[in-house]
Structures are given as structure tokens and as C-alpha cells.
Amino acid sequence: MTTAQALPTTALGEIRVGAQGYGAMGISEFYGDSDLAESRATLERALELGVTLFDTADVYGAGHNEEFLRDFVRAHRENVVLATKFGIVRKAEDPAYRGTDNSPEYIRAAVEASLRRLGIDVIDLYYMHRKQPGVPVEDTVGVLAELVAQGKVRQIGLSEVTGAELRAAYAVHPIAAVQSEWSLFSRDVENTVVPAAAELGVTFVPYSPLGRGFLTGAAPVGDLPEGDIRRTMPRFTGDNADRNTALLAPLRAIAEARGHTPAQIALAWVHARSAVHGLSVVPIPGTRSRTRVAENIAAATVELTAEELAALEPIGAQVAGTRYADMNFTAVARE
Ligand SMILES: NC(=O)c1ccc[n+]([C@@H]2O[C@H](COP(=O)([O-])OP(=O)(O)OC[C@H]3O[C@@H](n4cnc5c(N)ncnc54)[C@H](OP(=O)(O)O)[C@@H]3O)[C@@H](O)[C@H]2O)c1
């Protein structure tokens, strides 16, 4: 396994951030129980190793994730670029329910609630987490621009938008970042939103860059514990799980030959998208382990050869199963 080297920096809108960020979602829910002391230590380790962009959302753990980050963010306010999101709504009585709300009233209440939970007075990057059907993205960005003018938000981001939506949004106010799923297993963003982001100079923040753990070769695929969200995800279950596991062969072979882990090669592939598509790329892998966060950060300086990239290229088109069981919640459904 590669040991950590200095993490380079890259542009995120008007500021610079470590070229790899940290996704905090798994600390609060979705991937099994967390050791909160180790999770907190993992945040500290990430910062020590050069990560500055820390990603959360109001919906992760229904507020728990933002509250958990509070002490860490306040202790390191000058060095942390805090990103959070609004727009996905849940129902306490139905844990599986997911809805969207992009109304001005909702956004204005959500930003206050996130600021309060995080214990800060400005959010560095505020994302629309999901677009609400029927609400033009221009209207949503108009409300976000007011929050920027009021000093509550520094920069605006959008998650799971199409290329056309990004262009329409950008015409209203500069967009610092698009956050959507992008990995060896999830390449649909390359259709419209990556080209639009490259053209507009918008930073791309790939979420689930390890395919929710699948690409590490270590996730409990097909044998997921009760309550793990991946039990609902077509790629992790049934025949698809076996077919997709077989696709990891070239990843494992490159990892072994280079003395890295499969996770590091999967992340190096995401970092390589920057040069391929001509845009700033800041993946945000999530882990609750100090060891694994160091492993993941070290991947940012692993350069893959043209031959290695070519060997990995066929994987994406062969993946069995969609990213979510219900793809209506994604940009793909609107492309
Ligand atoms: N905008 C959106 O709609 C959206 C959707 C999903 C996620 N996100 C954001 O993106 C972030 C990352 O995505 P993600 O957490 O879904 O998926 P991910 O980063 O692709 O994978 C996370 C999973 O991989 C495991 N893992 C991480 N590094 C590892 C390593 N080196 N070796 C072995 N296992 C490793 C983690 O387990 P351990 O924790 O046990 O290490 C966890 O189960 C989230 O935290 C969240 O901030 C955004």
C-alpha cells in the first residue's frame, strides 16, 4: 500500500481545496454502525494529510451528520471548507421515503437549520441535493444567490443535475461545483454534465467514487447487514453482485502489480478524469477509519499509465444494475 504524500490542491470555484475531499455521510447512517470516536479521529487525520473539503448534508442521519461535524468544523474553521446540502426531505414515520423540496421557504429554513446544527455563520459550499420536479433550477439558484448576498453561503453547488440544467443555473449565478456520482462503475455523468462543467469551468466533485465500497473489493457485497442501504441497490444484490465482482479483475491486477490497493487504483482513475475531460476534479470518498483515509488520500498522487487506463476502460459499460433502484431521483432520468 502506498503511504501518504502531500495532497496537491485544486480549484473549487473561487477558492483552492485539497484535490481530494472527505465524505462524512457514512458516519451517520447507510453503511452499518459507526465507531464515533474513530470517525472523529478520521476527520482529524484527513485534515492533517491535506484534505480541506468536508462534505455533509442536512438529510444524512436527519441532522445527525451536521451535528457530528460541528465540533470538528469549529475547532478548525480556518482550514475546513464545509459543504452541505438541502432539498431531500424525509418522513420520520417512513425511513425509506425520499421526497424533494426546492421551494424558497424550504431553502431559507434549511440554511438556517444547517448553520445552527453546524455551529457556524457561513456555509462554504451549499448544494441543491436534488432537483424538485417542476421547479426550474434557475429559480432555485435565484434563492441561493440571495443567500450568498446575505453572507450565509459562500459558493453554490448542484447535485445530480443535467448539462442543460447546469448551463441554465450558471446563467443566473456562478456555480462552483457539481456533485454527482462518478466512478469506474458509474459513468453516466460523462454524457452531458461533465462536458458542460468543463466548458463553464465548474469543479466536479465525484460522490461515491469507490462505488459505495464495491470498488475496494472489501465491501460485504451480496451479504449486507440489515439496514445497510446497499441492500436496496441493484448492483450489490442477486446475480448482479456476482457479475459486478467479476468486473473487478483488472482493478485487482493493476493494484497488485503496482503495490497499491484496489481502492487506490479506483480513486486514481477518478483523479485521472481531470486530465481526460479538462476540469478540476475533487472526489470525496467516505470512510470511518484513519488507516483507510490515509490510504485513500495517498491515491491522489498515483498516476495511472495509458495502458492501465485502457485496461480499466471497459468496466463501466459492463456494470449490471442501475445506481439506484429508483433512477427517477437522478439526473439521468431528465437527460
Ligand atoms: N450528492 C449525493 O447525492 C451523494 C450521494 C451519496 C454520497 N454522497 C457523498 O459522497 C461521499 C462518499 O460516497 P459514499 O460514502 O457513498 O461511497 P464511497 O466513498 O464510494 O464508499 C464508501 C464505502 O467504502 C468503504 N471504504 C472507503 N475507503 C475504503 C478503503 N480504502 N478500503 C476499503 N473500504 C473503504 C467505506 O467503509 P468504511 O467507512 O467502513 O471505511 C464505505 O462503506 C458521502 O460520504 C457523501 O458525502 C453524496
CSV table of C-alpha atoms in Angstrom, one decimal, residues 20 181-185 206-217 219 230 236 248 251 261-268 270 283-287 292 295-296 299:
chain,number,residue,atom,x,y,z
A,20,GLN,CA,-9.4,15.0,-2.6
A,181,GLU,CA,-21.8,10.0,-8.7
A,182,TRP,CA,-18.7,9.3,-10.8
A,183,SER,CA,-16.5,6.2,-10.6
A,184,LEU,CA,-15.3,3.2,-12.7
A,185,PHE,CA,-18.9,1.8,-12.1
A,206,PRO,CA,-17.5,12.9,-7.7
A,207,TYR,CA,-19.6,11.2,-5.0
A,208,SER,CA,-19.3,7.5,-4.2
A,209,PRO,CA,-16.0,7.4,-6.1
A,210,LEU,CA,-15.4,3.9,-4.6
A,211,GLY,CA,-18.8,2.7,-5.9
A,212,ARG,CA,-20.1,2.7,-2.3
A,213,GLY,CA,-17.3,0.4,-1.4
A,214,PHE,CA,-17.8,-2.1,-4.2
A,215,LEU,CA,-14.6,-1.0,-5.9
A,216,THR,CA,-12.4,-1.6,-2.8
A,217,GLY,CA,-13.1,-5.3,-3.2
A,219,ALA,CA,-17.5,-4.3,0.8
A,230,ARG,CA,-26.8,-1.1,-0.4
A,236,PHE,CA,-25.0,-5.2,-4.8
A,248,LEU,CA,-13.0,-6.1,-10.6
A,251,LEU,CA,-8.6,-3.4,-11.0
A,261,THR,CA,-4.9,-1.4,-3.1
A,262,PRO,CA,-7.9,-1.7,-5.4
A,263,ALA,CA,-9.4,1.3,-3.6
A,264,GLN,CA,-6.4,3.4,-4.5
A,265,ILE,CA,-6.5,2.4,-8.2
A,266,ALA,CA,-10.2,3.1,-8.3
A,267,LEU,CA,-9.6,6.6,-6.9
A,268,ALA,CA,-6.6,7.2,-9.1
A,270,VAL,CA,-11.3,9.2,-10.8
A,283,PRO,CA,-13.5,13.2,-5.3
A,284,ILE,CA,-15.0,12.8,-1.8
A,285,PRO,CA,-14.6,9.1,-0.7
A,286,GLY,CA,-16.1,8.3,2.6
A,287,THR,CA,-14.5,6.2,5.3
A,292,ARG,CA,-8.3,3.9,5.2
A,295,GLU,CA,-4.8,5.0,2.0
A,296,ASN,CA,-7.4,7.0,0.1
A,299,ALA,CA,-4.3,7.6,-4.1
